[in-house]
CSV table of C-alpha atoms in Angstrom, one decimal:
chain,number,residue,atom,x,y,z
A,1,MET,CA,36.7,-27.8,-40.5
A,2,ALA,CA,34.8,-31.0,-40.0
A,3,ARG,CA,37.8,-32.4,-38.1
A,4,GLU,CA,38.0,-29.3,-35.8
A,5,ALA,CA,34.3,-29.4,-35.1
A,6,ALA,CA,34.6,-33.1,-34.1
A,7,LEU,CA,37.5,-32.3,-31.8
A,8,ALA,CA,35.6,-29.4,-30.3
A,9,ALA,CA,32.6,-31.6,-29.7
A,10,CYS,CA,34.8,-34.3,-28.1
A,11,LEU,CA,36.4,-31.6,-25.8
A,12,GLU,CA,33.0,-30.4,-24.7
A,13,ALA,CA,31.8,-33.9,-24.0
A,14,VAL,CA,34.9,-34.8,-21.8
A,15,LEU,CA,34.7,-31.6,-19.8
A,16,GLY,CA,30.9,-31.8,-19.5
A,17,SER,CA,30.5,-35.3,-18.2
A,18,ARG,CA,32.8,-37.8,-16.6
A,19,SER,CA,30.8,-40.5,-18.3
A,20,SER,CA,32.4,-39.4,-21.6
A,21,ALA,CA,35.9,-39.5,-20.1
A,22,ASN,CA,37.0,-42.3,-22.5
A,23,ARG,CA,36.6,-39.9,-25.5
A,24,VAL,CA,39.9,-38.3,-24.4
A,25,PHE,CA,41.5,-41.0,-26.5
A,26,GLU,CA,40.0,-39.4,-29.6
A,27,LEU,CA,42.0,-36.3,-28.8
A,28,LEU,CA,45.2,-38.1,-28.0
A,29,GLU,CA,45.2,-40.4,-31.0
A,30,PRO,CA,46.3,-37.7,-33.6
A,31,LEU,CA,49.2,-36.8,-31.3
A,32,ALA,CA,50.9,-40.1,-32.2
A,33,GLY,CA,52.3,-38.2,-35.1
A,34,HIS,CA,50.9,-40.3,-38.0
A,35,GLU,CA,48.4,-37.7,-39.1
A,36,GLU,CA,48.8,-34.6,-41.3
A,37,PRO,CA,50.5,-31.7,-39.6
A,38,GLU,CA,47.3,-29.6,-39.7
A,39,ASP,CA,45.4,-32.4,-37.9
A,40,ILE,CA,48.2,-32.8,-35.3
A,41,VAL,CA,48.1,-29.0,-34.6
A,42,SER,CA,44.3,-29.1,-34.1
A,43,ALA,CA,44.5,-32.0,-31.7
A,44,ALA,CA,47.4,-30.4,-29.8
A,45,ARG,CA,45.4,-27.2,-29.3
A,46,THR,CA,42.4,-29.1,-28.2
A,47,CYS,CA,44.4,-31.1,-25.7
A,48,SER,CA,46.0,-27.9,-24.4
A,49,ARG,CA,42.5,-26.5,-23.7
A,50,LEU,CA,41.4,-29.8,-22.1
A,51,PHE,CA,44.2,-30.4,-19.7
A,52,GLY,CA,44.6,-26.7,-19.0
A,53,ALA,CA,41.0,-26.7,-17.8
A,54,LEU,CA,41.5,-29.9,-15.8
A,55,LEU,CA,44.5,-28.4,-14.1
A,56,GLU,CA,42.6,-25.3,-13.2
A,57,ARG,CA,39.7,-27.3,-11.9
A,58,ARG,CA,42.0,-29.4,-9.9
A,59,GLU,CA,40.7,-32.6,-11.5
A,60,LEU,CA,44.1,-34.3,-11.9
A,61,PHE,CA,45.4,-36.4,-9.0
A,62,VAL,CA,47.8,-34.6,-6.7
A,63,GLY,CA,50.8,-36.4,-5.3
A,64,PRO,CA,53.0,-39.4,-6.4
A,65,LEU,CA,51.1,-41.0,-9.2
A,66,PRO,CA,50.0,-44.6,-8.4
A,67,ASP,CA,50.1,-47.3,-11.1
A,68,GLN,CA,46.9,-47.2,-13.1
A,69,ASP,CA,46.0,-50.8,-12.6
A,70,ALA,CA,46.9,-50.8,-8.9
A,71,SER,CA,44.7,-47.8,-8.3
A,72,LEU,CA,41.7,-49.6,-9.6
A,73,ALA,CA,42.2,-52.6,-7.2
A,74,GLU,CA,43.0,-50.6,-4.1
A,75,SER,CA,40.6,-48.7,-1.9
A,76,TYR,CA,40.5,-45.4,-3.7
A,77,SER,CA,37.3,-43.4,-3.9
A,78,ALA,CA,35.6,-43.0,-7.3
A,79,GLU,CA,36.7,-39.4,-7.3
A,80,ASP,CA,40.4,-40.4,-6.8
A,81,LYS,CA,40.2,-43.2,-9.4
A,82,TYR,CA,38.9,-40.7,-12.0
A,83,ARG,CA,41.7,-38.2,-11.1
A,84,ILE,CA,44.4,-40.9,-11.3
A,85,TRP,CA,43.1,-42.1,-14.6
A,86,MET,CA,42.9,-38.6,-16.1
A,87,ARG,CA,46.4,-37.8,-14.7
A,88,HIS,CA,47.7,-40.8,-16.6
A,89,ARG,CA,46.1,-39.4,-19.8
A,90,TYR,CA,47.8,-36.1,-19.0
A,91,ARG,CA,51.1,-37.9,-18.7
A,92,ASP,CA,50.4,-39.6,-22.1
A,93,CYS,CA,49.7,-36.2,-23.6
A,94,VAL,CA,53.0,-34.8,-22.3
A,95,GLY,CA,54.9,-37.7,-23.6
A,96,CYS,CA,53.3,-37.3,-27.1
A,97,LEU,CA,54.1,-33.6,-27.1
A,98,GLY,CA,57.7,-34.3,-26.2
A,99,GLU,CA,58.0,-36.7,-29.2
A,100,LEU,CA,56.3,-34.0,-31.4
A,101,MET,CA,59.2,-31.6,-30.6
A,102,GLY,CA,61.1,-33.8,-33.0
A,103,HIS,CA,58.5,-33.7,-35.8
A,104,GLU,CA,59.6,-32.7,-39.3
A,105,ALA,CA,57.1,-29.8,-39.5
A,106,PHE,CA,58.2,-26.7,-37.6
A,107,GLN,CA,54.7,-25.6,-36.9
A,108,VAL,CA,54.1,-28.9,-35.0
A,109,LYS,CA,57.4,-28.5,-33.1
A,110,GLU,CA,56.6,-25.0,-32.1
A,111,LEU,CA,53.1,-25.7,-30.9
A,112,ALA,CA,54.3,-28.8,-29.0
A,113,LEU,CA,56.9,-26.6,-27.3
A,114,CYS,CA,54.5,-23.8,-26.5
A,115,THR,CA,51.9,-26.2,-25.2
A,116,LEU,CA,54.4,-27.9,-22.9
A,117,MET,CA,55.5,-24.5,-21.5
A,118,LYS,CA,51.8,-23.6,-21.0
A,119,PHE,CA,51.5,-26.8,-18.9
A,120,VAL,CA,54.7,-25.8,-17.0
A,121,GLU,CA,53.1,-22.5,-16.1
A,122,LEU,CA,49.8,-24.1,-15.1
A,123,GLU,CA,51.5,-26.8,-13.0
A,124,ALA,CA,53.5,-24.0,-11.3
A,125,GLN,CA,50.1,-22.3,-10.3
A,126,TYR,CA,48.3,-25.6,-9.6
A,127,PRO,CA,51.0,-28.0,-8.4
A,128,LEU,CA,50.6,-31.8,-8.9
A,129,ILE,CA,52.8,-32.4,-5.9
A,130,LYS,CA,51.6,-32.3,-2.3
A,131,ILE,CA,52.7,-29.2,-0.3
A,132,GLU,CA,53.7,-30.7,3.0
A,133,TRP,CA,55.2,-27.6,4.5
A,134,LYS,CA,55.2,-23.9,3.8
A,135,GLY,CA,58.0,-23.0,1.3
A,136,THR,CA,57.9,-26.3,-0.5
A,137,LEU,CA,59.2,-25.7,-4.0
A,138,THR,CA,56.4,-26.4,-6.5
A,139,PHE,CA,58.2,-25.9,-9.8
A,140,PRO,CA,57.4,-28.7,-12.3
A,141,CYS,CA,61.1,-29.8,-12.9
A,142,ASP,CA,60.2,-33.1,-14.5
A,143,LEU,CA,57.9,-31.5,-17.0
A,144,LEU,CA,60.6,-28.9,-17.8
A,145,LYS,CA,63.1,-31.7,-18.4
A,146,VAL,CA,60.8,-33.1,-21.1
A,147,VAL,CA,61.0,-29.7,-22.8
A,148,VAL,CA,64.8,-29.5,-22.5
A,149,ASP,CA,65.3,-33.1,-23.8
A,150,GLY,CA,63.1,-32.1,-26.8
A,151,LEU,CA,65.3,-29.0,-27.5
A,152,LEU,CA,68.5,-31.1,-27.5
A,153,PRO,CA,68.2,-33.8,-30.2
A,154,THR,CA,71.3,-35.7,-31.1
A,155,ASP,CA,70.6,-36.0,-34.9
A,156,GLU,CA,69.4,-32.6,-36.1
A,157,ASP,CA,70.0,-28.9,-35.7
A,158,ALA,CA,67.3,-27.5,-33.4
A,159,SER,CA,68.6,-23.9,-33.3
A,160,LEU,CA,65.3,-22.5,-34.7
A,161,LEU,CA,63.2,-24.1,-32.1
A,162,ILE,CA,65.7,-23.1,-29.4
A,163,SER,CA,65.5,-19.5,-30.5
A,164,ARG,CA,61.7,-19.7,-30.0
A,165,PHE,CA,62.3,-21.0,-26.5
A,166,GLN,CA,64.6,-18.0,-25.5
A,167,GLU,CA,61.7,-15.9,-24.3
A,168,TYR,CA,61.0,-18.4,-21.4
A,169,LEU,CA,64.6,-18.0,-20.2
A,170,GLU,CA,63.8,-14.5,-19.1
A,171,TYR,CA,62.1,-16.1,-16.0
A,172,ASP,CA,64.7,-16.5,-13.3
A,173,ASP,CA,63.3,-19.8,-12.0
A,174,VAL,CA,62.8,-21.3,-15.5
A,175,ARG,CA,66.4,-20.3,-16.4
A,176,TYR,CA,67.7,-21.9,-13.1
A,177,PHE,CA,66.0,-25.2,-13.7
A,178,VAL,CA,66.8,-25.3,-17.4
A,179,MET,CA,70.5,-25.0,-16.5
A,180,LYS,CA,70.1,-27.9,-14.1
A,181,ALA,CA,68.3,-29.9,-16.7
A,182,VAL,CA,71.0,-29.2,-19.3
A,183,THR,CA,73.7,-30.3,-16.9
A,184,ALA,CA,71.9,-33.6,-16.3
A,185,SER,CA,71.3,-34.1,-20.0
A,186,ILE,CA,75.0,-33.6,-20.9
A,187,GLY,CA,76.1,-36.1,-18.3
A,188,GLN,CA,73.6,-38.7,-19.6
A,189,VAL,CA,74.1,-38.2,-23.3
A,190,MET,CA,77.9,-37.7,-23.5
A,191,GLN,CA,78.6,-40.6,-21.2
A,192,LYS,CA,77.4,-42.9,-23.9
A,193,THR,CA,79.7,-41.6,-26.6
A,194,LYS,CA,83.0,-42.5,-24.9
A,195,GLU,CA,84.4,-39.0,-25.5
A,196,ARG,CA,83.4,-38.9,-29.2
A,197,PRO,CA,82.0,-35.5,-30.2
A,198,LEU,CA,78.3,-35.4,-31.0
A,199,PRO,CA,78.2,-32.4,-33.3
A,200,PHE,CA,74.4,-31.9,-33.5
A,201,TYR,CA,73.8,-32.4,-29.8
A,202,GLN,CA,76.7,-30.2,-28.6
A,203,GLN,CA,75.8,-27.5,-31.1
A,204,ASN,CA,72.2,-27.6,-29.8
A,205,VAL,CA,73.5,-27.3,-26.2
A,206,PHE,CA,75.6,-24.3,-27.1
A,207,SER,CA,72.7,-22.7,-28.9
A,208,LEU,CA,70.6,-23.1,-25.8
A,209,ILE,CA,73.1,-22.0,-23.1
A,210,SER,CA,75.1,-19.3,-24.9
A,211,PRO,CA,72.4,-16.6,-25.0
A,212,ILE,CA,71.6,-17.0,-21.3
A,213,ASN,CA,71.5,-13.6,-19.7
A,214,MET,CA,72.6,-14.0,-16.1
A,215,PRO,CA,71.6,-11.2,-13.6
A,216,ASN,CA,74.4,-9.0,-12.3
A,217,LYS,CA,72.7,-8.3,-8.9
A,218,GLU,CA,70.4,-10.2,-6.7
A,219,SER,CA,68.0,-7.2,-6.8
A,220,GLU,CA,67.5,-7.8,-10.6
A,221,MET,CA,66.0,-11.3,-9.9
A,222,VAL,CA,62.3,-10.3,-9.8
A,223,LYS,CA,60.7,-12.2,-12.7
A,224,PHE,CA,59.6,-15.7,-11.6
A,225,MET,CA,57.0,-18.0,-13.2
A,226,VAL,CA,56.2,-19.7,-9.9
A,227,LYS,CA,54.9,-17.3,-7.2
A,228,GLN,CA,56.5,-18.7,-4.0
A,229,ASP,CA,55.4,-17.4,-0.6
A,230,ASN,CA,58.8,-17.3,1.2
A,231,ARG,CA,61.2,-17.1,-1.6
A,232,GLU,CA,63.9,-15.6,0.6
A,233,GLU,CA,64.4,-19.0,2.2
A,234,LEU,CA,64.9,-20.7,-1.2
A,235,LYS,CA,68.2,-21.1,-3.1
A,236,LEU,CA,66.2,-20.0,-6.1
A,237,SER,CA,66.2,-16.4,-4.9
A,238,ARG,CA,70.0,-16.2,-4.4
A,239,LEU,CA,72.3,-15.0,-7.1
A,240,GLN,CA,75.2,-17.2,-5.8
A,241,ALA,CA,73.0,-20.3,-6.2
A,242,HIS,CA,72.3,-19.3,-9.8
A,243,LYS,CA,76.0,-18.8,-10.4
A,244,GLN,CA,76.9,-22.2,-9.0
A,245,VAL,CA,74.4,-23.9,-11.4
A,246,PHE,CA,75.6,-21.8,-14.3
A,247,GLU,CA,79.2,-22.7,-13.5
A,248,LYS,CA,78.5,-26.4,-13.2
A,249,MET,CA,76.6,-26.4,-16.5
A,250,TRP,CA,79.5,-24.8,-18.4
A,251,LEU,CA,82.1,-26.9,-16.8
A,252,THR,CA,80.1,-30.1,-17.6
A,253,PHE,CA,79.7,-28.9,-21.2
A,254,LEU,CA,83.4,-28.0,-21.7
A,255,LYS,CA,84.9,-31.2,-20.1
A,256,HIS,CA,83.9,-33.1,-23.2
A,257,LYS,CA,85.7,-32.9,-26.5
A,258,LEU,CA,84.2,-30.3,-28.8
A,259,PRO,CA,84.1,-30.1,-32.6
A,260,THR,CA,86.7,-27.5,-33.9
A,261,GLY,CA,84.1,-25.1,-35.1
A,262,LEU,CA,82.2,-25.2,-31.8
A,263,TYR,CA,85.5,-24.8,-29.9
A,264,LYS,CA,86.0,-21.4,-31.6
A,265,LYS,CA,82.4,-20.3,-30.9
A,266,VAL,CA,82.8,-21.1,-27.2
A,267,LEU,CA,86.1,-19.1,-27.0
A,268,VAL,CA,84.6,-16.1,-28.8
A,269,ILE,CA,82.0,-15.6,-26.0
A,270,LEU,CA,83.8,-17.1,-23.0
A,271,HIS,CA,85.5,-13.9,-21.7
A,272,ASP,CA,82.3,-11.9,-22.0
A,273,SER,CA,79.3,-14.1,-21.3
A,274,VAL,CA,80.7,-16.9,-19.1
A,275,LEU,CA,83.7,-16.0,-16.9
A,276,PRO,CA,82.1,-12.9,-15.3
A,277,TYR,CA,79.2,-15.0,-14.0
A,278,MET,CA,81.1,-17.8,-12.5
A,279,ASN,CA,81.7,-18.1,-8.7
A,280,GLU,CA,85.3,-19.3,-9.4
A,281,PRO,CA,86.5,-18.3,-12.9
A,282,THR,CA,89.8,-20.0,-12.2
A,283,LEU,CA,88.1,-23.3,-12.8
A,284,MET,CA,88.3,-22.5,-16.5
A,285,MET,CA,92.1,-22.4,-16.3
A,286,ASP,CA,92.6,-26.0,-17.5
A,287,PHE,CA,90.2,-25.5,-20.5
A,288,LEU,CA,91.9,-22.2,-21.5
A,289,THR,CA,95.4,-23.4,-21.2
A,290,VAL,CA,94.7,-26.5,-23.3
A,291,ALA,CA,93.0,-24.3,-25.9
A,292,TYR,CA,96.0,-21.9,-25.8
A,293,GLY,CA,98.3,-24.8,-26.6
A,294,ILE,CA,96.4,-26.1,-29.6
A,295,GLY,CA,97.7,-23.5,-31.9
A,296,GLY,CA,96.1,-21.5,-34.8
A,297,ALA,CA,92.9,-19.6,-34.4
A,298,ILE,CA,91.9,-21.5,-31.3
A,299,SER,CA,95.0,-20.2,-29.5
A,300,LEU,CA,94.3,-16.7,-30.6
A,301,LEU,CA,90.7,-16.9,-29.2
A,302,ALA,CA,91.9,-18.4,-25.9
A,303,LEU,CA,93.8,-15.2,-25.3
A,304,ASN,CA,90.7,-13.3,-24.1
A,305,GLY,CA,89.9,-15.7,-21.4
A,306,LEU,CA,93.6,-16.0,-20.3
A,307,PHE,CA,93.9,-12.3,-20.2
A,308,ILE,CA,91.0,-12.1,-17.6
A,309,LEU,CA,92.5,-14.9,-15.5
A,310,ILE,CA,96.0,-13.4,-15.6
A,311,HIS,CA,95.0,-9.8,-14.8
A,312,GLN,CA,92.0,-10.2,-12.6
A,313,HIS,CA,92.5,-13.6,-10.9
A,314,ASN,CA,96.3,-13.8,-10.7
A,315,LEU,CA,96.7,-16.8,-12.9
A,316,GLU,CA,100.4,-17.8,-13.3
A,317,TYR,CA,101.1,-19.2,-16.8
A,318,PRO,CA,104.7,-20.3,-17.3
A,319,ASP,CA,106.1,-19.5,-20.8
A,320,PHE,CA,103.1,-17.4,-21.6
A,321,TYR,CA,105.1,-14.9,-23.7
A,322,LYS,CA,107.0,-17.7,-25.4
A,323,LYS,CA,103.7,-19.2,-26.5
A,324,LEU,CA,102.4,-15.8,-27.6
A,325,TYR,CA,105.5,-15.2,-29.6
A,326,SER,CA,105.1,-18.6,-31.4
A,327,LEU,CA,101.6,-17.5,-32.5
A,328,LEU,CA,103.1,-14.9,-34.8
A,329,ASP,CA,103.2,-16.5,-38.2
A,330,PRO,CA,102.3,-15.3,-41.7
A,331,SER,CA,98.6,-16.0,-41.2
A,332,ILE,CA,98.4,-13.5,-38.3
A,333,TYR,CA,97.7,-10.6,-40.7
A,334,HIS,CA,95.0,-12.4,-42.5
A,335,VAL,CA,93.0,-14.3,-39.9
A,336,LYS,CA,89.4,-13.4,-39.1
A,337,TYR,CA,90.3,-12.6,-35.4
A,338,ARG,CA,93.2,-10.3,-36.3
A,339,ALA,CA,91.7,-7.3,-34.5
A,340,ARG,CA,91.1,-9.2,-31.3
A,341,PHE,CA,94.5,-10.7,-31.3
A,342,PHE,CA,96.4,-7.5,-31.8
A,343,HIS,CA,94.3,-5.7,-29.2
A,344,LEU,CA,95.2,-8.3,-26.6
A,345,THR,CA,98.8,-8.5,-27.7
A,346,ASP,CA,99.0,-4.7,-27.3
A,347,LEU,CA,97.7,-5.1,-23.7
A,348,PHE,CA,100.1,-7.9,-22.9
A,349,LEU,CA,103.1,-5.9,-24.1
A,350,SER,CA,102.0,-2.7,-22.4
A,351,SER,CA,104.0,-3.4,-19.2
A,352,SER,CA,107.2,-1.4,-18.9
A,353,HIS,CA,108.7,-4.2,-16.8
A,354,LEU,CA,109.1,-6.5,-19.7
A,355,PRO,CA,112.7,-7.2,-20.7
A,356,ALA,CA,114.1,-5.4,-23.7
A,357,TYR,CA,115.1,-8.7,-25.5
A,358,LEU,CA,111.5,-9.9,-25.3
A,359,VAL,CA,109.9,-6.8,-26.8
A,360,ALA,CA,112.7,-6.6,-29.4
A,361,ALA,CA,111.9,-10.1,-30.5
A,362,PHE,CA,108.2,-9.2,-30.9
A,363,ILE,CA,109.1,-6.1,-32.9
A,364,LYS,CA,111.5,-7.9,-35.1
A,365,ARG,CA,109.2,-10.9,-35.8
A,366,LEU,CA,106.2,-8.6,-36.6
A,367,SER,CA,108.5,-6.5,-38.9
A,368,ARG,CA,109.7,-9.6,-40.8
A,369,LEU,CA,106.2,-10.9,-41.3
A,370,ALA,CA,105.1,-7.4,-42.5
A,371,LEU,CA,107.2,-7.9,-45.6
A,372,THR,CA,104.4,-10.1,-47.0
A,373,ALA,CA,101.4,-8.5,-45.3
A,374,PRO,CA,98.6,-6.7,-47.1
A,375,PRO,CA,98.4,-2.8,-46.9
A,376,GLU,CA,95.5,-2.7,-44.5
A,377,ALA,CA,97.5,-4.8,-42.0
A,378,LEU,CA,100.6,-2.7,-42.5
A,379,LEU,CA,98.8,0.5,-41.7
A,380,MET,CA,97.9,-1.1,-38.3
A,381,ILE,CA,101.2,-2.9,-37.5
A,382,ILE,CA,103.6,0.1,-38.2
A,383,PRO,CA,101.9,2.3,-35.5
A,384,PHE,CA,101.7,-0.8,-33.3
A,385,ILE,CA,105.5,-1.2,-33.5
A,386,CYS,CA,106.0,2.6,-33.0
A,387,ASN,CA,104.0,2.3,-29.7
A,388,LEU,CA,106.3,-0.5,-28.6
A,389,PHE,CA,109.3,1.7,-29.1
A,390,ARG,CA,107.7,4.5,-27.1
A,391,ARG,CA,107.1,2.1,-24.2
A,392,HIS,CA,110.5,0.5,-24.3
A,393,PRO,CA,113.2,3.0,-25.3
A,394,ALA,CA,115.9,0.4,-24.9
A,395,CYS,CA,114.6,-1.2,-28.1
A,396,ARG,CA,115.3,1.9,-30.2
A,397,VAL,CA,118.7,0.5,-30.9
A,398,LEU,CA,116.9,-1.5,-33.7
A,399,VAL,CA,116.3,1.8,-35.5
A,400,HIS,CA,119.5,3.7,-34.7
A,401,ARG,CA,121.9,1.1,-36.0
A,402,PRO,CA,123.2,2.4,-39.4
A,403,GLY,CA,125.8,-0.3,-39.7
A,404,GLY,CA,123.1,-3.1,-39.3
A,405,PRO,CA,122.3,-5.9,-41.7
A,406,ALA,CA,121.2,-4.9,-45.2
A,407,ASP,CA,119.0,-7.8,-45.8
A,408,MET,CA,117.7,-11.1,-44.6
A,409,SER,CA,120.9,-13.1,-45.5
A,410,GLU,CA,123.1,-10.9,-43.2
A,411,ASP,CA,120.6,-10.5,-40.4
A,412,PRO,CA,121.7,-12.1,-37.0
A,413,TYR,CA,118.0,-12.4,-36.0
A,414,VAL,CA,116.9,-16.1,-36.0
A,415,MET,CA,113.3,-16.1,-37.3
A,416,GLU,CA,112.9,-19.9,-36.8
A,417,GLU,CA,113.9,-19.7,-33.1
A,418,GLU,CA,110.8,-20.3,-30.9
A,419,ASP,CA,112.4,-18.9,-27.7
A,420,PRO,CA,112.4,-15.1,-28.0
A,421,SER,CA,115.4,-14.9,-25.6
A,422,LYS,CA,117.5,-16.8,-28.1
A,423,SER,CA,116.3,-15.0,-31.2
A,424,ARG,CA,119.2,-12.4,-31.2
A,425,ALA,CA,116.7,-9.7,-32.0
A,426,LEU,CA,118.6,-6.9,-30.2
A,427,GLU,CA,121.6,-7.5,-32.4
A,428,SER,CA,119.6,-6.8,-35.5
A,429,SER,CA,118.0,-3.7,-37.1
A,430,LEU,CA,114.7,-2.8,-38.7
A,431,TRP,CA,115.7,-3.0,-42.3
A,432,GLU,CA,112.3,-4.5,-43.0
A,433,ILE,CA,110.5,-1.2,-42.1
A,434,GLN,CA,113.0,0.7,-44.1
A,435,SER,CA,112.1,-1.5,-47.1
A,436,LEU,CA,108.5,-0.7,-46.6
A,437,GLN,CA,109.3,3.0,-47.1
A,438,ASN,CA,109.4,2.0,-50.8
A,439,HIS,CA,106.0,0.2,-50.7
A,440,TYR,CA,103.7,0.6,-53.7
A,441,HIS,CA,100.9,2.0,-51.5
A,442,PRO,CA,101.7,5.6,-50.6
A,443,ASP,CA,100.0,5.4,-47.2
A,444,VAL,CA,102.2,2.5,-46.2
A,445,ALA,CA,105.3,4.2,-47.4
A,446,LYS,CA,104.3,7.3,-45.5
A,447,ALA,CA,103.6,5.4,-42.3
A,448,ALA,CA,107.0,3.5,-42.5
A,449,ALA,CA,108.8,6.8,-42.9
A,450,VAL,CA,107.8,7.9,-39.4
A,451,LEU,CA,110.7,5.9,-38.0
A,452,ASN,CA,113.1,8.2,-39.8
A,453,GLN,CA,112.1,10.9,-37.4
A,454,SER,CA,112.1,11.2,-33.6
A,455,LEU,CA,108.9,9.6,-32.2
A,456,SER,CA,106.6,11.7,-30.2
A,457,GLU,CA,106.0,10.8,-26.6
A,458,MET,CA,102.2,10.2,-27.1
A,459,GLU,CA,101.2,6.8,-28.3
A,460,ASP,CA,99.3,6.4,-31.5
A,461,ASP,CA,95.7,5.3,-31.1
A,462,ILE,CA,95.4,2.1,-33.1
A,463,SER,CA,91.9,1.1,-32.1
A,464,GLY,CA,90.5,2.5,-35.4
A,465,LEU,CA,93.0,0.6,-37.4
A,466,LEU,CA,92.6,-2.9,-36.0
A,467,GLU,CA,89.7,-3.8,-38.2
A,468,LEU,CA,90.7,-1.8,-41.3
A,469,SER,CA,89.8,-3.9,-44.3
A,470,ALA,CA,91.0,-3.9,-47.9
A,471,TYR,CA,87.6,-2.7,-49.0
A,472,GLU,CA,87.7,0.4,-46.8
A,473,LEU,CA,91.2,1.1,-48.1
A,474,PHE,CA,90.1,0.8,-51.7
A,475,ASP,CA,87.0,2.9,-51.0
A,476,LYS,CA,89.1,5.6,-49.4
A,477,GLU,CA,91.3,5.8,-52.5
A,478,VAL,CA,88.3,5.9,-54.9
A,479,LYS,CA,86.8,8.8,-53.0
A,480,LYS,CA,89.9,10.9,-53.1
A,481,LYS,CA,89.5,14.1,-55.0
A,482,VAL,CA,91.5,14.1,-58.2
A,483,VAL,CA,93.8,17.1,-58.6
A,484,ASP,CA,94.4,18.4,-62.1
A,485,VAL,CA,97.9,17.8,-63.1
A,486,PRO,CA,99.6,20.3,-65.5
A,487,LEU,CA,100.8,18.6,-68.7
A,488,GLU,CA,103.0,19.7,-71.6
A,489,PHE,CA,102.6,18.3,-75.1
A,490,GLU,CA,105.3,18.5,-77.7
A,491,GLN,CA,104.1,18.3,-81.3
A,492,VAL,CA,105.3,15.2,-83.1
A,493,ARG,CA,108.0,16.1,-85.7
A,494,GLY,CA,108.5,12.7,-87.4
A,495,LEU,CA,111.3,10.2,-87.2
A,496,PHE,CA,114.1,12.5,-88.3
A,497,GLY,CA,113.0,15.7,-86.9
A,498,LYS,CA,111.1,16.7,-90.1
A,499,LYS,CA,107.4,17.2,-89.7
A,500,ASN,CA,105.5,14.3,-91.2
A,501,ASP,CA,102.5,15.9,-93.0
A,502,ILE,CA,100.3,12.8,-93.0
A,503,PHE,CA,101.1,12.1,-89.3
A,504,ALA,CA,100.4,15.7,-88.5
A,505,GLU,CA,97.1,15.6,-90.3
A,506,HIS,CA,95.8,12.9,-88.1
A,507,PHE,CA,97.6,13.4,-84.8
A,508,SER,CA,98.5,17.1,-84.6
A,509,LEU,CA,97.6,18.7,-81.3
A,510,ASP,CA,97.0,22.1,-82.9
């Protein structure tokens, strides 16, 4: 309490008389970060009140800031010398707050962030730049850059502090200049690494830019921190300008090598949160095609973005189906992104213009992999295969071939062939699905038996089955009502047909 009282007295003295201006150093000293967190917090709050008042009272020098020593020697008025000197102290305070955003105590980080953003808002209202003509943009970009740099450390996870910053991104102008600052930061930081990933830094960038909510219409852009007089003349008021900055930021971020885990996180949101807000989504073609060629889960996740580029932006991708076919391996029924993959595969195989050999290859490969799949996956994949037969009647020869192979050793289908046109799938039959008719799980056996009958014209809705889990399957079985089963008991008569009195005494069912 004594420390706070001393800070309050110092604040009153500095604001009350310019002769006490030097006491500002008493307020700035604790911001060096060597004090206890509580003392730093108290000093930061006091500095916030001090410089907030000075900004409102217009007692900080406006315009390009002269060197402090030079300003004393040159012909500045006493008023200007004071304003220049105090503006340098303000700059020192901002620099200290920027450093404190990396402090080990979160309460210090949070207060430093909020104080800097308060200064951003005040500088927006009381600009420290000269307005030479009407419509001059007065947003404090340099001050915002200090905030962005503090949110993007290279040596620690700043996601908690970034989540605290998200509320400021609701301002259209703050979001615009944050995106520009992030783009500049990525260029400066990643250039030094010689293409080596920086996991903490890149994760922090992703945490900052991934939740950005871009407006869908220009009419939605109504929330600005800076009140400009003729906003219609500024780029800031145009949705296309925001999209251009958004696009440049993401392209700059994605041109550098990403850690594998981050690669997946980007691909999960790309189709939904990034591509729709780009001026030219086709600029993502290189990133997505490279990701699609990597294999494994990354290829599966790249499908979403590729689907949008192929169907909405006429992207031509040679050997697309060959690559999609190669993604079908035993893990496909177990991966975390199974539902997403089969939803998109269903869309890609929905065209009736696909050749029969291609669809047959997919049916056959899925059936072969189904032999080792868990029940919850089988209850999804069997209706999936039935839908393919409904769309492509020419493939029904796989079912109606009684003289087909009896097992894997006689099957002409070449499982190892990567090119579906050379897999000989149309020469085979679906003995795998017939095998599943004897599956231990009754629901799977029942689903597989559907192919013994004529398929209806209407496709099965598999949307509810895509995310079926083993837990849900087990829970369903447990909740089934048990039906009483009639039993007959035959009384034990002993080893040789003669009733054993001792045995009967203990075990008789009478």
